[in-house]
mmCIF file of C-alpha atoms and ligand atoms in Angstrom:
data_model
loop_
_atom_site.group_PDB
_atom_site.id
_atom_site.type_symbol
_atom_site.label_atom_id
_atom_site.label_comp_id
_atom_site.label_asym_id
_atom_site.label_seq_id
_atom_site.Cartn_x
_atom_site.Cartn_y
_atom_site.Cartn_z
ATOM 1 C CA MET A 28 -116.890 -159.985 0.410
ATOM 2 C CA LYS A 29 -114.384 -157.883 -1.516
ATOM 3 C CA SER A 30 -113.358 -158.911 -5.023
ATOM 4 C CA ASN A 31 -109.755 -159.649 -5.855
ATOM 5 C CA PHE A 32 -109.782 -156.483 -7.960
ATOM 6 C CA ILE A 33 -110.661 -154.334 -4.953
ATOM 7 C CA LYS A 34 -108.211 -156.141 -2.732
ATOM 8 C CA THR A 35 -105.446 -155.329 -5.230
ATOM 9 C CA GLU A 36 -106.613 -151.730 -5.304
ATOM 10 C CA TYR A 37 -106.206 -151.718 -1.534
ATOM 11 C CA LYS A 38 -102.639 -153.071 -1.913
ATOM 12 C CA THR A 39 -101.761 -150.433 -4.479
ATOM 13 C CA LEU A 40 -102.993 -147.674 -2.128
ATOM 14 C CA GLU A 41 -101.091 -149.154 0.791
ATOM 15 C CA ALA A 42 -97.917 -149.355 -1.302
ATOM 16 C CA MET A 43 -98.175 -145.807 -2.657
ATOM 17 C CA ILE A 44 -99.066 -144.189 0.683
ATOM 18 C CA GLY A 45 -96.364 -146.281 2.338
ATOM 19 C CA LEU A 46 -93.679 -144.993 -0.031
ATOM 20 C CA TYR A 47 -94.883 -141.457 0.396
ATOM 21 C CA CYS A 48 -95.015 -141.623 4.230
ATOM 22 C CA ARG A 49 -91.602 -143.264 4.462
ATOM 23 C CA ASP A 50 -89.957 -140.593 2.236
ATOM 24 C CA LEU A 51 -91.767 -137.460 3.376
ATOM 25 C CA HIS A 52 -92.796 -138.267 6.909
ATOM 26 C CA SER A 53 -89.666 -140.268 7.831
ATOM 27 C CA THR A 54 -91.597 -143.315 8.979
ATOM 28 C CA VAL A 55 -89.996 -146.761 8.758
ATOM 29 C CA LYS A 56 -91.044 -149.324 6.139
ATOM 30 C CA HIS A 57 -94.500 -150.885 6.759
ATOM 31 C CA ASP A 58 -95.371 -148.143 9.209
ATOM 32 C CA LEU A 59 -97.562 -145.047 8.614
ATOM 33 C CA CYS A 60 -97.948 -141.773 10.461
ATOM 34 C CA ALA A 61 -101.357 -140.882 11.871
ATOM 35 C CA ASP A 62 -102.187 -138.560 8.900
ATOM 36 C CA CYS A 63 -101.380 -141.262 6.365
ATOM 37 C CA VAL A 64 -103.415 -143.873 8.284
ATOM 38 C CA GLU A 65 -106.322 -141.476 8.090
ATOM 39 C CA LEU A 66 -105.777 -140.933 4.398
ATOM 40 C CA LEU A 67 -105.536 -144.653 3.716
ATOM 41 C CA ASN A 68 -108.680 -145.381 5.647
ATOM 42 C CA TYR A 69 -110.514 -142.637 3.803
ATOM 43 C CA ALA A 70 -109.355 -143.907 0.405
ATOM 44 C CA LYS A 71 -110.313 -147.493 1.316
ATOM 45 C CA ALA A 72 -113.770 -146.359 2.343
ATOM 46 C CA ARG A 73 -114.119 -144.568 -1.009
ATOM 47 C CA LEU A 74 -113.150 -147.811 -2.763
ATOM 48 C CA ASP A 75 -115.709 -149.773 -0.725
ATOM 49 C CA ASN A 76 -118.393 -147.335 -1.835
ATOM 50 C CA CYS A 77 -117.183 -146.905 -5.392
ATOM 51 C CA PRO A 78 -120.156 -147.439 -7.743
ATOM 52 C CA TYR A 79 -117.940 -149.000 -10.419
ATOM 53 C CA GLN A 80 -116.325 -151.744 -8.258
ATOM 54 C CA GLU A 81 -114.476 -154.199 -10.543
ATOM 55 C CA GLN A 82 -115.139 -151.953 -13.531
ATOM 56 C CA LYS A 83 -113.683 -148.903 -11.883
ATOM 57 C CA PRO A 84 -111.272 -146.727 -13.832
ATOM 58 C CA THR A 85 -108.285 -145.219 -11.999
ATOM 59 C CA CYS A 86 -109.645 -142.413 -9.818
ATOM 60 C CA VAL A 87 -107.753 -139.895 -11.971
ATOM 61 C CA LYS A 88 -109.982 -140.801 -14.946
ATOM 62 C CA CYS A 89 -113.208 -141.004 -12.960
ATOM 63 C CA PRO A 90 -116.038 -138.605 -13.949
ATOM 64 C CA ILE A 91 -117.533 -138.799 -10.428
ATOM 65 C CA HIS A 92 -114.499 -137.895 -8.277
ATOM 66 C CA CYS A 93 -116.039 -138.926 -4.998
ATOM 67 C CA TYR A 94 -113.116 -137.602 -2.831
ATOM 68 C CA LYS A 95 -113.651 -134.419 -0.907
ATOM 69 C CA PRO A 96 -111.388 -131.707 -2.415
ATOM 70 C CA ALA A 97 -108.786 -131.445 0.375
ATOM 71 C CA THR A 98 -108.285 -135.230 0.455
ATOM 72 C CA ARG A 99 -108.190 -135.429 -3.328
ATOM 73 C CA GLU A 100 -105.267 -132.989 -3.239
ATOM 74 C CA LYS A 101 -103.462 -135.152 -0.612
ATOM 75 C CA VAL A 102 -103.931 -138.279 -2.751
ATOM 76 C CA ARG A 103 -102.678 -136.378 -5.781
ATOM 77 C CA ASN A 104 -99.496 -135.522 -3.872
ATOM 78 C CA VAL A 105 -99.086 -139.198 -2.901
ATOM 79 C CA MET A 106 -99.514 -140.300 -6.536
ATOM 80 C CA ARG A 107 -97.074 -137.655 -7.794
ATOM 81 C CA HIS A 108 -94.409 -138.840 -5.370
ATOM 82 C CA ALA A 109 -95.025 -142.587 -5.329
ATOM 83 C CA GLY A 110 -95.999 -143.083 -9.019
ATOM 84 C CA PRO A 111 -92.476 -142.856 -10.452
ATOM 85 C CA ARG A 112 -91.085 -144.978 -7.574
ATOM 86 C CA MET A 113 -93.540 -147.847 -7.827
ATOM 87 C CA LEU A 114 -91.770 -149.685 -10.625
ATOM 88 C CA LYS A 115 -88.642 -150.061 -8.441
ATOM 89 C CA HIS A 116 -90.368 -150.993 -5.181
ATOM 90 C CA HIS A 117 -93.578 -152.755 -6.304
ATOM 91 C CA PRO A 118 -93.074 -153.702 -9.981
ATOM 92 C CA LEU A 119 -96.121 -155.974 -10.334
ATOM 93 C CA LEU A 120 -98.497 -153.467 -8.747
ATOM 94 C CA ALA A 121 -96.921 -150.691 -10.840
ATOM 95 C CA ILE A 122 -97.465 -152.550 -14.164
ATOM 96 C CA ARG A 123 -101.003 -153.426 -13.184
ATOM 97 C CA HIS A 124 -101.708 -149.795 -12.257
ATOM 98 C CA LEU A 125 -100.282 -148.635 -15.634
ATOM 99 C CA LEU A 126 -102.551 -151.071 -17.485
ATOM 100 C CA HIS A 127 -105.475 -150.089 -15.307
ATOM 101 C CA GLY A 128 -104.854 -146.439 -16.262
ATOM 102 C CA ARG A 129 -105.795 -147.220 -19.822
ATOM 103 C CA ARG A 130 -109.327 -148.224 -18.799
ATOM 104 C CA GLU A 131 -112.164 -145.744 -19.418
ATOM 105 C CA ALA A 132 -114.972 -145.324 -16.907
ATOM 106 C CA PRO A 133 -118.175 -147.237 -17.733
ATOM 107 C CA PRO A 134 -121.552 -145.739 -16.727
ATOM 108 C CA PRO A 135 -121.901 -146.108 -12.934
ATOM 109 C CA ARG A 136 -123.966 -149.055 -11.717
ATOM 110 C CA LYS A 137 -127.501 -148.279 -10.584
ATOM 111 C CA GLY A 138 -128.748 -149.140 -7.119
HETATM 112 S S1 SF4 B 221 -113.043 -141.377 -7.547
HETATM 113 FE FE1 SF4 B 221 -114.392 -142.596 -8.914
HETATM 114 S S2 SF4 B 221 -113.306 -144.494 -9.306
HETATM 115 FE FE2 SF4 B 221 -112.302 -143.511 -7.534
HETATM 116 S S3 SF4 B 221 -113.341 -144.427 -5.785
HETATM 117 FE FE3 SF4 B 221 -114.445 -142.549 -6.264
HETATM 118 S S4 SF4 B 221 -116.128 -143.147 -7.591
HETATM 119 FE FE4 SF4 B 221 -114.649 -144.851 -7.567
HETATM 120 ZN ZN1 ZN B 222 -97.251 -140.113 6.643
#
């Protein structure tokens, strides 16, 4: 059972990758190209396995950085593009993400 926190992290990822795909891959709203579907699924799997769960910092601030390097670069591109556009398109998620960005990483959970 996923926590509300992780569900909202899912929504933020979907919104950011959605904006990026629509603008750079010319897909229509609420649709994703195959590459972006793959990226979203990968990022969701990382979230599912994140040792911090509800205590997680934003991935940018994470000392573990569990993404493989090529995918990390792809997500960085998504964030760079979608970050400044989030406030207009998804204001609540954008504000939450900004507040979340202030959080420091706690020590990872054991086990
Ligand atoms: S980068 Fe860090 S915070 Fe993000 S999912 Fe991986 S372990 Fe969790
Ligand atoms: Zn795409």
